[in-house]
GROMACS .gro file of C-alpha atoms in nm:
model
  212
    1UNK     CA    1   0.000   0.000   0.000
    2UNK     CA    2   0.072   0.353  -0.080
    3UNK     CA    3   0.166   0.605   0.265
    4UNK     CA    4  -0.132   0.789   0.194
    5UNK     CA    5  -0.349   0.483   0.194
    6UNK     CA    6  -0.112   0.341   0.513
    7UNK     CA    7  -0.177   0.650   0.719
    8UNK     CA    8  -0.608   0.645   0.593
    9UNK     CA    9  -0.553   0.278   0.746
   10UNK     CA   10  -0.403   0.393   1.064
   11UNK     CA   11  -0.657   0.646   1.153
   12UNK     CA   12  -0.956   0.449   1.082
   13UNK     CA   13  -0.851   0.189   1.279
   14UNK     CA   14  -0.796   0.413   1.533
   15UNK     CA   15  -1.157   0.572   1.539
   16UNK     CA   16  -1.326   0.212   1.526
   17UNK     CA   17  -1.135   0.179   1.874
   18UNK     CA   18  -1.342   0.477   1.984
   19UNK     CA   19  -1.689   0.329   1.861
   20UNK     CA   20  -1.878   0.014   1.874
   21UNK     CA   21  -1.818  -0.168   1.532
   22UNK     CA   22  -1.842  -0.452   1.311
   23UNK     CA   23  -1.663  -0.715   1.276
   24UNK     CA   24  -1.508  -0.692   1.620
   25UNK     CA   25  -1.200  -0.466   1.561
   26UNK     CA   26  -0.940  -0.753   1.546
   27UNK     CA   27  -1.120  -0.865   1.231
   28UNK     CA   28  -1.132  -0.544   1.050
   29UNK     CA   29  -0.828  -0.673   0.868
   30UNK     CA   30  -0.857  -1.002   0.858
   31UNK     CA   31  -0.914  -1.047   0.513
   32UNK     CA   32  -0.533  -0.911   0.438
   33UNK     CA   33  -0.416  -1.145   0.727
   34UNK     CA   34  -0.542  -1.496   0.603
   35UNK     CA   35  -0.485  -1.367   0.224
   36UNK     CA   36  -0.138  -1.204   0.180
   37UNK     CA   37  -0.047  -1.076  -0.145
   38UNK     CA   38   0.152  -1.334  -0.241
   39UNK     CA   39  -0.120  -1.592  -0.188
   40UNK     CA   40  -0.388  -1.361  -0.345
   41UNK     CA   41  -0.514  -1.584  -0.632
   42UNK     CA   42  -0.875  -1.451  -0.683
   43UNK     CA   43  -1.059  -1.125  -0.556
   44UNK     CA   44  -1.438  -1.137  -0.465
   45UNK     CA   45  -1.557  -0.745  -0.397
   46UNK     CA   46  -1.790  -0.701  -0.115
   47UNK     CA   47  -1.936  -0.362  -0.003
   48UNK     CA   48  -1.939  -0.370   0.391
   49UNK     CA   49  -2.011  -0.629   0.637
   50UNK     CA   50  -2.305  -0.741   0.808
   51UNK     CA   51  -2.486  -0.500   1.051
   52UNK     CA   52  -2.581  -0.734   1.307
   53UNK     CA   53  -2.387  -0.863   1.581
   54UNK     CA   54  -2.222  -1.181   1.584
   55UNK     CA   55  -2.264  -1.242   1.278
   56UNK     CA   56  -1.967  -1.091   1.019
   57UNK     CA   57  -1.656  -1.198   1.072
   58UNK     CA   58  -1.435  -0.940   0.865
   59UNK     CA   59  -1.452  -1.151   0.516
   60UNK     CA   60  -1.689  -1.029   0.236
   61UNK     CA   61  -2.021  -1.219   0.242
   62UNK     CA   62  -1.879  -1.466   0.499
   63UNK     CA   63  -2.045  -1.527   0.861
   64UNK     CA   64  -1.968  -1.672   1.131
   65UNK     CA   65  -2.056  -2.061   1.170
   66UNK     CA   66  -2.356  -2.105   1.322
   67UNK     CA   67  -2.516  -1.881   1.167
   68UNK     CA   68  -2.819  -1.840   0.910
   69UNK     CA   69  -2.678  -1.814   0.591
   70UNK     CA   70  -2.732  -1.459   0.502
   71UNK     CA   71  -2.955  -1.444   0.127
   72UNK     CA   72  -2.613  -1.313  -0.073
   73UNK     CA   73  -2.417  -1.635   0.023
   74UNK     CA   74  -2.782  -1.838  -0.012
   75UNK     CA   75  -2.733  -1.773  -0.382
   76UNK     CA   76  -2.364  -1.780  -0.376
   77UNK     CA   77  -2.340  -2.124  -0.300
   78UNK     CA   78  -2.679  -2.191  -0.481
   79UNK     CA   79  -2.488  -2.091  -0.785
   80UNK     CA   80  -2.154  -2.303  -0.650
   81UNK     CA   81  -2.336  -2.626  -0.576
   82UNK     CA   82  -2.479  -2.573  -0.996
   83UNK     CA   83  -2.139  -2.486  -1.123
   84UNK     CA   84  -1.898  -2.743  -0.956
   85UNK     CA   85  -2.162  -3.003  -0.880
   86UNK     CA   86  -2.080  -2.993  -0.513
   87UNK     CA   87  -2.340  -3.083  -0.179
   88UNK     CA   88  -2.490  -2.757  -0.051
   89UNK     CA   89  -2.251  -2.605   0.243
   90UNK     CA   90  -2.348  -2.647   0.572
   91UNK     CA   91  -2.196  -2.316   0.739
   92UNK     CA   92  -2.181  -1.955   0.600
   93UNK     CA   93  -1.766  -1.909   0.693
   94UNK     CA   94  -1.576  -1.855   0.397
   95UNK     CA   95  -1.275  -1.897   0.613
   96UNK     CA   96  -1.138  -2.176   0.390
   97UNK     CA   97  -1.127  -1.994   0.072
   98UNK     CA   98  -0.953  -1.696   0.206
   99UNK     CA   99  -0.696  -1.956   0.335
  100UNK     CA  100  -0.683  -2.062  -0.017
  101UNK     CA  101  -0.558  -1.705  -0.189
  102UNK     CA  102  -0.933  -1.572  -0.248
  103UNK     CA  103  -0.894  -1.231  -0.119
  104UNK     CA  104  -1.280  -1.146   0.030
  105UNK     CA  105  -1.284  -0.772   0.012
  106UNK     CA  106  -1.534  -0.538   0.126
  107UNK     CA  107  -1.492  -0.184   0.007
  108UNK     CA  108  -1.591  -0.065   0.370
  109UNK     CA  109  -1.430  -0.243   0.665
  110UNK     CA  110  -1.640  -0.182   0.920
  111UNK     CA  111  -2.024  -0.039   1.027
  112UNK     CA  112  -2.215   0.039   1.302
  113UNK     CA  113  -2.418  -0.217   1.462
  114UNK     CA  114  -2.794  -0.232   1.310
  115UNK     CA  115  -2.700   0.053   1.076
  116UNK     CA  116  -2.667  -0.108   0.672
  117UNK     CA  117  -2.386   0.112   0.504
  118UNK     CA  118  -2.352   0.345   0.821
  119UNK     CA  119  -1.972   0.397   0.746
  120UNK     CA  120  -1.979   0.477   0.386
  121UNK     CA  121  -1.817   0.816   0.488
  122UNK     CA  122  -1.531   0.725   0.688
  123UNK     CA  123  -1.319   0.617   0.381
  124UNK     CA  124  -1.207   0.329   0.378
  125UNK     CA  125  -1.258   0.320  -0.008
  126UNK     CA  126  -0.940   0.512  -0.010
  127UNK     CA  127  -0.760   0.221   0.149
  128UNK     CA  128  -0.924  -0.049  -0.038
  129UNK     CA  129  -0.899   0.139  -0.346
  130UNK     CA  130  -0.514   0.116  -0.291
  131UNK     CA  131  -0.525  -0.278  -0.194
  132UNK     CA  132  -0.733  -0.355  -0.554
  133UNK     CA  133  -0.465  -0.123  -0.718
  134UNK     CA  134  -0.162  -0.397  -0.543
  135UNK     CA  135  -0.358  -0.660  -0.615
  136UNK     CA  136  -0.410  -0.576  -1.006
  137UNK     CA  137  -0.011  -0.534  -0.991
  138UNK     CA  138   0.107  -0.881  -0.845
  139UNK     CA  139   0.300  -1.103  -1.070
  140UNK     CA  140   0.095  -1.423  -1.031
  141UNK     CA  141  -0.235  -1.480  -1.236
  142UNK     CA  142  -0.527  -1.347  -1.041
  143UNK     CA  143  -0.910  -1.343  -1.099
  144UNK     CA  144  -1.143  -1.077  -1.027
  145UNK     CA  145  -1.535  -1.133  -0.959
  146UNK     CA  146  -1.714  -0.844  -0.981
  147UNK     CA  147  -2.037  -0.938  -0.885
  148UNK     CA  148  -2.327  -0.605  -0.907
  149UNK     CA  149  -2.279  -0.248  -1.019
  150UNK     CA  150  -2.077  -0.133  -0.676
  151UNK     CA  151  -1.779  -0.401  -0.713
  152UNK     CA  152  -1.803  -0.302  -1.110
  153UNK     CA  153  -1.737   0.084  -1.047
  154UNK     CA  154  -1.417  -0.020  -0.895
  155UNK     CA  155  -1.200   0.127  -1.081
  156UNK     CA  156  -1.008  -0.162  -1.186
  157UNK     CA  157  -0.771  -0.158  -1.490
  158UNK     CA  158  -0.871  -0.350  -1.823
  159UNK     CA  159  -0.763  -0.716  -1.816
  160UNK     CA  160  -0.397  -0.874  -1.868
  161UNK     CA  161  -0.258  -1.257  -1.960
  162UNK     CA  162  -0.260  -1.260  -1.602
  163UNK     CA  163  -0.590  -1.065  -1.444
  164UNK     CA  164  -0.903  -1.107  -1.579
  165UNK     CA  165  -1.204  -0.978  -1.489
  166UNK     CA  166  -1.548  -1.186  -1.452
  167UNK     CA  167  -1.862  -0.935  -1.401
  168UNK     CA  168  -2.250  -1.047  -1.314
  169UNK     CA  169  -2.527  -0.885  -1.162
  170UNK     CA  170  -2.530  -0.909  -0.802
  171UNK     CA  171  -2.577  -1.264  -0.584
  172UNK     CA  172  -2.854  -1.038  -0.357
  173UNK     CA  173  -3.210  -1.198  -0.345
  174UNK     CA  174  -3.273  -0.889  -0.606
  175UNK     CA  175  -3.027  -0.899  -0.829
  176UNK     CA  176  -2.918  -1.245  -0.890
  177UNK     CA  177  -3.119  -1.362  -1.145
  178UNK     CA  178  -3.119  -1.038  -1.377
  179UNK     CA  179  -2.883  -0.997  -1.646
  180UNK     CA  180  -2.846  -0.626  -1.803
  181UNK     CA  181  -2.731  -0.544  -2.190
  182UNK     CA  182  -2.382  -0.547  -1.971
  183UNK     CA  183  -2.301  -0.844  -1.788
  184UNK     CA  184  -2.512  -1.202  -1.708
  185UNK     CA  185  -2.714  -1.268  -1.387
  186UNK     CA  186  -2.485  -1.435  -1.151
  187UNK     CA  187  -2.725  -1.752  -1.149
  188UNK     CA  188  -2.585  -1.921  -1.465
  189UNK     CA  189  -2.276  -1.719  -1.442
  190UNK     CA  190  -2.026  -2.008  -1.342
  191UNK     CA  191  -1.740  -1.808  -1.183
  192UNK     CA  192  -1.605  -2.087  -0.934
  193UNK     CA  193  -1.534  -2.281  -1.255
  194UNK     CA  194  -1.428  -2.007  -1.511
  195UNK     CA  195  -1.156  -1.907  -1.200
  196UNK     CA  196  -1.035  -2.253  -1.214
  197UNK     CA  197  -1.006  -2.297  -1.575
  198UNK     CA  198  -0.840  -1.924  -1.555
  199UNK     CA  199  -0.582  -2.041  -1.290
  200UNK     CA  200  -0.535  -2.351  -1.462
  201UNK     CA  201  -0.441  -2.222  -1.820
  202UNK     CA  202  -0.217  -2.001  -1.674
  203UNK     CA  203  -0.001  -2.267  -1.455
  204UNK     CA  204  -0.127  -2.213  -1.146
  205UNK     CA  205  -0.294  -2.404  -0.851
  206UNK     CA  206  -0.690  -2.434  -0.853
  207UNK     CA  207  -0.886  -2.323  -0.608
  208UNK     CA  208  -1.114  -2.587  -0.398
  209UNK     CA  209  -1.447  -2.446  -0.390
  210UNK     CA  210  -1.643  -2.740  -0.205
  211UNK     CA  211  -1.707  -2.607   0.156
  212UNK     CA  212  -1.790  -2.860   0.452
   0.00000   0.00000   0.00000
């Protein structure tokens, strides 16, 4: 990351010590700490985490086990279990992907409990701005899925031999079975199996999808 971007980093994480947040503030970053960038293989672009307690766990659309599936990942692993021909997973952590190299990124790190989008004007798109910008600059092959308008307005540069970019409407309840003149629904969209057959033409590792 960039100073500026360091420094944005430092003092946001220094206001969520002043306020009640989600995640719990040692999970704020815990999407960069079980996905370094040299393990980053794939990038899946939340927008913030889930407002009520106990229940994000600092990953985009992850929870925490136990859980009800929130109705994002419902479809997200509706549209896994179609694509890979996998059983249906039985708990909402995405843990084991992000130990895999999928970088689960929300644009904003943190919000305020019961409050949808309540810290949209801290910033943080500044830092993860900067942290798509490293990732779209790593030597190793990486995948983007941009799923809905928000993760598509990233900002992103146009693909490489080694980053490509897969765009669908959004896995939300609303969104995930409508295709636009721009990009597919997500349902039908087949990105756990496109990233593999991206990683795998371009000599490296596969990801394993299939969740307990």
């Amino acid at each position: 990351m960039n100073p500026a971007a360091l420094d944005k980093a430092a003092n946001l994480s220094r206001r969520a010590d002043a306020e009640t947040v989600l995640p719990p503030r040692q999970q704020i970053f815990r999407a960069l700490q079980l996905t370094p960038p040299e393990s980053v293989r794939c990038v899946i672009l939340g927008q913030d985490p889930y407002h009520t307690p106990g229940v994000a766990n600092g990953l985009a659309f992850s929870a925490n086990a136990g859980c009800k599936v929130p109705p994002s990942l419902r479809n997200i692993f509706k549209e896994l279990c179609a694509d890979i021909g996998c059983p249906a997973p039985t708990s909402p952590d995405l843990t084991p992907w992000a130990e895999q190299g999928v970088l689960l990124l929300n644009t904003i790190l943190t919000v305020r409990p019961g409050a949808a989008g309540s810290h949209a004007d801290w910033g943080w798109q500044t830092v993860t701005a900067d942290l798509l910008r490293v990732c779209a600059e790593l030597p190793q092959p990486v995948m983007f899925l941009l799923w809905g308008r928000h993760a598509q307005k990233a900002g992103l540069r146009p693909p490489t031999e080694t980053k490509q970019f897969l765009c669908s409407s959004h896995p939300s309840p609303l969104g995930a079975s409508k295709a636009s003149a721009d990009v597919p629904a997500f349902l039908g969209s087949r990105p756990f199996s496109k990233t593999n057959a991206f990683l795998r033409a371009s000599g490296a590792a596969e990801i394993a999808w299939r969740l307990p």
